[in-house]
PDB file of C-alpha atoms in Angstrom:
ATOM      1  CA  MET A  92       0.000   0.000   0.000  1.00 53.00           C
ATOM      2  CA  MET A  93       1.176   3.483  -0.867  1.00 72.00           C
ATOM      3  CA  ASN A  94       2.489   5.749   1.904  1.00 88.00           C
ATOM      4  CA  ILE A  95       0.018   8.640   1.701  1.00 94.00           C
ATOM      5  CA  PRO A  96       0.693  11.730   3.856  1.00 96.00           C
ATOM      6  CA  TYR A  97      -2.715  11.934   5.528  1.00 97.00           C
ATOM      7  CA  THR A  98      -3.198  14.919   7.835  1.00 98.00           C
ATOM      8  CA  ALA A  99      -6.668  14.227   9.272  1.00 98.00           C
ATOM      9  CA  GLN A 100      -9.403  11.623   9.297  1.00 98.00           C
ATOM     10  CA  ARG A 101     -13.034  11.533  10.349  1.00 97.00           C
ATOM     11  CA  ARG A 102     -15.833   8.962  10.638  1.00 97.00           C
ATOM     12  CA  TRP A 103     -19.587   9.461  10.661  1.00 98.00           C
ATOM     13  CA  ALA A 104     -22.794   7.490  10.239  1.00 97.00           C
ATOM     14  CA  SER A 105     -24.591   7.279   6.898  1.00 98.00           C
ATOM     15  CA  PRO A 106     -27.625   5.358   5.659  1.00 97.00           C
ATOM     16  CA  LEU A 107     -25.243   2.799   4.102  1.00 97.00           C
ATOM     17  CA  GLY A 108     -22.939   2.397   7.103  1.00 97.00           C
ATOM     18  CA  THR A 109     -20.130   4.315   8.705  1.00 97.00           C
ATOM     19  CA  ILE A 110     -18.199   6.568   6.333  1.00 98.00           C
ATOM     20  CA  TRP A 111     -14.453   6.971   6.839  1.00 97.00           C
ATOM     21  CA  ALA A 112     -12.754   9.937   5.183  1.00 98.00           C
ATOM     22  CA  ALA A 113      -9.126  11.000   5.155  1.00 98.00           C
ATOM     23  CA  ARG A 114      -7.346  13.995   3.746  1.00 98.00           C
ATOM     24  CA  THR A 115      -3.877  15.224   2.946  1.00 98.00           C
ATOM     25  CA  ALA A 116      -2.713  18.831   2.932  1.00 98.00           C
ATOM     26  CA  ALA A 117      -3.766  18.949  -0.754  1.00 98.00           C
ATOM     27  CA  GLY A 118      -7.303  17.564  -0.448  1.00 98.00           C
ATOM     28  CA  LEU A 119      -9.573  14.580   0.097  1.00 98.00           C
ATOM     29  CA  ALA A 120      -7.533  11.421  -0.467  1.00 98.00           C
ATOM     30  CA  GLY A 121      -9.814   8.687   0.839  1.00 97.00           C
ATOM     31  CA  LEU A 122     -13.518   8.029   1.310  1.00 98.00           C
ATOM     32  CA  TRP A 123     -14.594   4.533   2.218  1.00 97.00           C
ATOM     33  CA  PHE A 124     -17.290   2.576   3.954  1.00 97.00           C
ATOM     34  CA  ALA A 125     -15.638   1.684   7.250  1.00 94.00           C
ATOM     35  CA  GLU A 126     -17.085  -1.826   7.259  1.00 92.00           C
ATOM     36  CA  GLY A 127     -17.249  -4.292   4.393  1.00 91.00           C
ATOM     37  CA  GLN A 128     -15.235  -2.387   1.782  1.00 91.00           C
ATOM     38  CA  LYS A 129     -12.276  -3.867  -0.044  1.00 89.00           C
ATOM     39  CA  ASP A 130      -8.902  -2.142  -0.203  1.00 85.00           C
ATOM     40  CA  THR A 131      -9.313   0.193   2.745  1.00 90.00           C
ATOM     41  CA  PRO A 132      -6.264   1.027   4.823  1.00 90.00           C
ATOM     42  CA  ASP A 133      -5.937  -0.921   8.056  1.00 87.00           C
ATOM     43  CA  THR A 134      -5.043   2.263   9.897  1.00 90.00           C
ATOM     44  CA  ILE A 135      -4.278   5.845   9.027  1.00 93.00           C
ATOM     45  CA  ASP A 136      -1.514   7.694  10.810  1.00 92.00           C
ATOM     46  CA  ALA A 137      -3.413  10.964  11.177  1.00 96.00           C
ATOM     47  CA  PRO A 138      -5.475  12.425  13.985  1.00 95.00           C
ATOM     48  CA  LEU A 139      -9.228  12.006  14.168  1.00 95.00           C
ATOM     49  CA  SER A 140     -10.635  15.460  13.529  1.00 95.00           C
ATOM     50  CA  ASP A 141     -14.213  16.576  14.002  1.00 93.00           C
ATOM     51  CA  ASP A 142     -13.317  20.180  13.184  1.00 95.00           C
ATOM     52  CA  ASP A 143     -11.456  19.764   9.868  1.00 97.00           C
ATOM     53  CA  ALA A 144     -13.256  22.056   7.398  1.00 97.00           C
ATOM     54  CA  LEU A 145     -12.699  19.848   4.336  1.00 98.00           C
ATOM     55  CA  LEU A 146     -13.910  16.686   6.064  1.00 98.00           C
ATOM     56  CA  GLN A 147     -16.928  18.589   7.421  1.00 97.00           C
ATOM     57  CA  ALA A 148     -17.685  19.742   3.855  1.00 97.00           C
ATOM     58  CA  VAL A 149     -17.515  16.128   2.641  1.00 98.00           C
ATOM     59  CA  GLU A 150     -19.968  15.075   5.343  1.00 97.00           C
ATOM     60  CA  ALA A 151     -22.305  17.968   4.435  1.00 97.00           C
ATOM     61  CA  ALA A 152     -22.189  17.126   0.703  1.00 97.00           C
ATOM     62  CA  LEU A 153     -23.030  13.503   1.461  1.00 97.00           C
ATOM     63  CA  ALA A 154     -25.837  14.532   3.849  1.00 97.00           C
ATOM     64  CA  ASP A 155     -27.437  16.424   0.949  1.00 96.00           C
ATOM     65  CA  TYR A 156     -26.898  13.407  -1.300  1.00 97.00           C
ATOM     66  CA  TRP A 157     -28.613  11.032   1.133  1.00 97.00           C
ATOM     67  CA  ARG A 158     -31.518  13.491   1.443  1.00 95.00           C
ATOM     68  CA  ASP A 159     -32.326  14.080  -2.232  1.00 90.00           C
ATOM     69  CA  GLY A 160     -29.926  12.080  -4.416  1.00 89.00           C
ATOM     70  CA  THR A 161     -28.144  15.205  -5.639  1.00 89.00           C
ATOM     71  CA  LEU A 162     -24.393  14.966  -5.444  1.00 89.00           C
ATOM     72  CA  ALA A 163     -23.003  18.489  -5.671  1.00 88.00           C
ATOM     73  CA  TRP A 164     -19.584  19.303  -4.312  1.00 90.00           C
ATOM     74  CA  ASP A 165     -16.601  21.498  -4.967  1.00 92.00           C
ATOM     75  CA  LEU A 166     -13.833  19.924  -2.928  1.00 94.00           C
ATOM     76  CA  SER A 167     -10.150  19.462  -3.610  1.00 96.00           C
ATOM     77  CA  LEU A 168      -9.174  15.878  -4.321  1.00 98.00           C
ATOM     78  CA  ASP A 169      -5.726  14.362  -3.822  1.00 98.00           C
ATOM     79  CA  LEU A 170      -5.975  11.001  -5.571  1.00 98.00           C
ATOM     80  CA  HIS A 171      -2.959   8.749  -5.039  1.00 97.00           C
ATOM     81  CA  GLY A 172      -2.363   5.972  -7.546  1.00 96.00           C
ATOM     82  CA  THR A 173      -0.504   5.124 -10.714  1.00 97.00           C
ATOM     83  CA  PRO A 174      -0.783   7.524 -13.653  1.00 97.00           C
ATOM     84  CA  PHE A 175      -3.140   5.042 -15.351  1.00 98.00           C
ATOM     85  CA  GLN A 176      -5.353   4.764 -12.253  1.00 98.00           C
ATOM     86  CA  ARG A 177      -5.533   8.547 -11.929  1.00 98.00           C
ATOM     87  CA  GLU A 178      -6.500   8.791 -15.612  1.00 98.00           C
ATOM     88  CA  VAL A 179      -9.357   6.346 -15.050  1.00 98.00           C
ATOM     89  CA  TRP A 180     -10.485   8.136 -11.869  1.00 98.00           C
ATOM     90  CA  GLN A 181     -10.505  11.484 -13.700  1.00 98.00           C
ATOM     91  CA  ALA A 182     -12.696   9.878 -16.386  1.00 98.00           C
ATOM     92  CA  LEU A 183     -15.073   8.633 -13.659  1.00 98.00           C
ATOM     93  CA  LEU A 184     -15.544  12.231 -12.519  1.00 97.00           C
ATOM     94  CA  LYS A 185     -17.001  13.005 -15.972  1.00 97.00           C
ATOM     95  CA  VAL A 186     -19.784  10.395 -15.749  1.00 96.00           C
ATOM     96  CA  PRO A 187     -22.858  12.515 -14.976  1.00 94.00           C
ATOM     97  CA  GLN A 188     -25.205  11.735 -12.151  1.00 92.00           C
ATOM     98  CA  GLY A 189     -28.142   9.653 -13.348  1.00 91.00           C
ATOM     99  CA  HIS A 190     -26.041   7.985 -16.075  1.00 94.00           C
ATOM    100  CA  THR A 191     -23.971   4.835 -16.272  1.00 96.00           C
ATOM    101  CA  LEU A 192     -21.222   3.540 -18.526  1.00 96.00           C
ATOM    102  CA  SER A 193     -19.802   0.104 -19.139  1.00 96.00           C
ATOM    103  CA  TYR A 194     -16.189  -0.673 -18.357  1.00 96.00           C
ATOM    104  CA  ARG A 195     -15.682  -0.933 -22.134  1.00 96.00           C
ATOM    105  CA  ASP A 196     -17.215   2.538 -22.671  1.00 97.00           C
ATOM    106  CA  LEU A 197     -14.909   3.950 -20.014  1.00 97.00           C
ATOM    107  CA  ALA A 198     -11.875   2.307 -21.634  1.00 98.00           C
ATOM    108  CA  GLU A 199     -12.877   3.832 -24.968  1.00 97.00           C
ATOM    109  CA  ARG A 200     -13.363   7.274 -23.396  1.00 97.00           C
ATOM    110  CA  ILE A 201      -9.759   7.295 -22.203  1.00 97.00           C
ATOM    111  CA  GLY A 202      -8.533   6.104 -25.607  1.00 97.00           C
ATOM    112  CA  ARG A 203      -7.600   2.601 -24.462  1.00 96.00           C
ATOM    113  CA  PRO A 204     -10.283   0.301 -25.889  1.00 96.00           C
ATOM    114  CA  GLN A 205      -8.134  -2.816 -25.393  1.00 96.00           C
ATOM    115  CA  ALA A 206      -7.591  -2.092 -21.683  1.00 97.00           C
ATOM    116  CA  VAL A 207     -11.039  -3.025 -20.377  1.00 96.00           C
ATOM    117  CA  ARG A 208      -9.684  -5.329 -17.640  1.00 95.00           C
ATOM    118  CA  ALA A 209      -7.088  -2.780 -16.547  1.00 97.00           C
ATOM    119  CA  VAL A 210      -9.788  -0.104 -16.443  1.00 97.00           C
ATOM    120  CA  GLY A 211     -11.920  -2.428 -14.310  1.00 96.00           C
ATOM    121  CA  ALA A 212      -9.032  -2.958 -11.915  1.00 96.00           C
ATOM    122  CA  ALA A 213      -8.431   0.803 -11.659  1.00 97.00           C
ATOM    123  CA  VAL A 214     -12.136   1.450 -11.043  1.00 97.00           C
ATOM    124  CA  GLY A 215     -12.018  -1.141  -8.266  1.00 95.00           C
ATOM    125  CA  ARG A 216      -9.104   0.660  -6.597  1.00 95.00           C
ATOM    126  CA  ASN A 217     -10.832   4.061  -6.553  1.00 96.00           C
ATOM    127  CA  PRO A 218      -9.865   5.591  -3.190  1.00 97.00           C
ATOM    128  CA  VAL A 219     -12.746   8.092  -3.005  1.00 98.00           C
ATOM    129  CA  SER A 220     -16.041   6.213  -3.083  1.00 96.00           C
ATOM    130  CA  ILE A 221     -19.255   7.961  -4.066  1.00 97.00           C
ATOM    131  CA  LEU A 222     -17.661  11.334  -4.976  1.00 97.00           C
ATOM    132  CA  VAL A 223     -15.518   9.667  -7.655  1.00 97.00           C
ATOM    133  CA  PRO A 224     -18.519   7.723  -8.939  1.00 97.00           C
ATOM    134  CA  CYS A 225     -17.227   4.235  -9.643  1.00 97.00           C
ATOM    135  CA  HIS A 226     -20.717   2.949  -8.753  1.00 96.00           C
ATOM    136  CA  ARG A 227     -21.891   4.286 -12.145  1.00 97.00           C
ATOM    137  CA  ILE A 228     -19.828   1.722 -14.065  1.00 97.00           C
ATOM    138  CA  LEU A 229     -21.607  -1.468 -15.149  1.00 95.00           C
ATOM    139  CA  GLY A 230     -20.824  -4.645 -17.030  1.00 92.00           C
ATOM    140  CA  SER A 231     -21.135  -4.516 -20.835  1.00 88.00           C
ATOM    141  CA  ASN A 232     -24.565  -6.159 -20.643  1.00 89.00           C
ATOM    142  CA  GLY A 233     -25.754  -3.672 -18.004  1.00 87.00           C
ATOM    143  CA  SER A 234     -25.094  -6.051 -15.125  1.00 88.00           C
ATOM    144  CA  LEU A 235     -24.199  -4.696 -11.699  1.00 90.00           C
ATOM    145  CA  THR A 236     -20.721  -6.165 -11.525  1.00 87.00           C
ATOM    146  CA  GLY A 237     -18.219  -5.302  -8.876  1.00 81.00           C
ATOM    147  CA  TYR A 238     -18.200  -2.583  -6.269  1.00 90.00           C
ATOM    148  CA  ALA A 239     -15.584  -2.441  -3.530  1.00 91.00           C
ATOM    149  CA  GLY A 240     -18.253  -1.316  -1.061  1.00 93.00           C
ATOM    150  CA  GLY A 241     -20.505  -4.272  -1.909  1.00 93.00           C
ATOM    151  CA  LEU A 242     -23.156  -4.734  -4.594  1.00 94.00           C
ATOM    152  CA  GLU A 243     -25.991  -3.882  -2.183  1.00 95.00           C
ATOM    153  CA  ARG A 244     -24.463  -0.429  -1.705  1.00 97.00           C
ATOM    154  CA  LYS A 245     -23.969  -0.006  -5.463  1.00 96.00           C
ATOM    155  CA  VAL A 246     -27.658  -0.782  -5.974  1.00 96.00           C
ATOM    156  CA  ALA A 247     -28.635   1.680  -3.223  1.00 96.00           C
ATOM    157  CA  LEU A 248     -26.490   4.454  -4.757  1.00 96.00           C
ATOM    158  CA  LEU A 249     -27.882   3.884  -8.256  1.00 96.00           C
ATOM    159  CA  ARG A 250     -31.436   3.883  -6.863  1.00 95.00           C
ATOM    160  CA  LEU A 251     -30.760   7.108  -4.998  1.00 95.00           C
ATOM    161  CA  GLU A 252     -29.554   8.678  -8.270  1.00 95.00           C
ATOM    162  CA  GLY A 253     -32.642   7.445 -10.146  1.00 93.00           C
ATOM    163  CA  VAL A 254     -30.767   4.997 -12.376  1.00 92.00           C
ATOM    164  CA  LEU A 255     -32.518   1.950 -10.931  1.00 87.00           C
ATOM    165  CA  ALA A 256     -36.156   1.686  -9.928  1.00 79.00           C
ATOM    166  CA  ALA A 257     -36.714   1.645  -6.185  1.00 69.00           C
TER     167      ALA A 257
END
């Protein structure tokens, strides 16, 4: 696992379980479900902070999202990964709310149509759940494949955004 210079972390309750967020001096670097999510850090060497303005803003943006399904935020991100992973994560940020893409579509959007499996692996390693919307990526036949936070959470997020019927 990469040595990320986290400066603060915070946890709070959400309708889908406890959220765990961490930041660096440059921005939000991690947002996970604290229980049942793959590839979360075991520990973060940064203080718990209930008064960190960025982490409070993340919590507020998600509170609005849980209330009405609208995900609006203007927060600095500090995404740590390989150049390829960061390219995929930047492409995820361009998938509009209420829409989905297949892994193949995403690979084509970044100009790497033969890299579908690599794109899938990068999507699966997304360090900022929900805000970097990896839940909007589906199998080529529209199937709900893969989500590090669990398929039940992926379904809940897509329902909240109006992609799936409730």
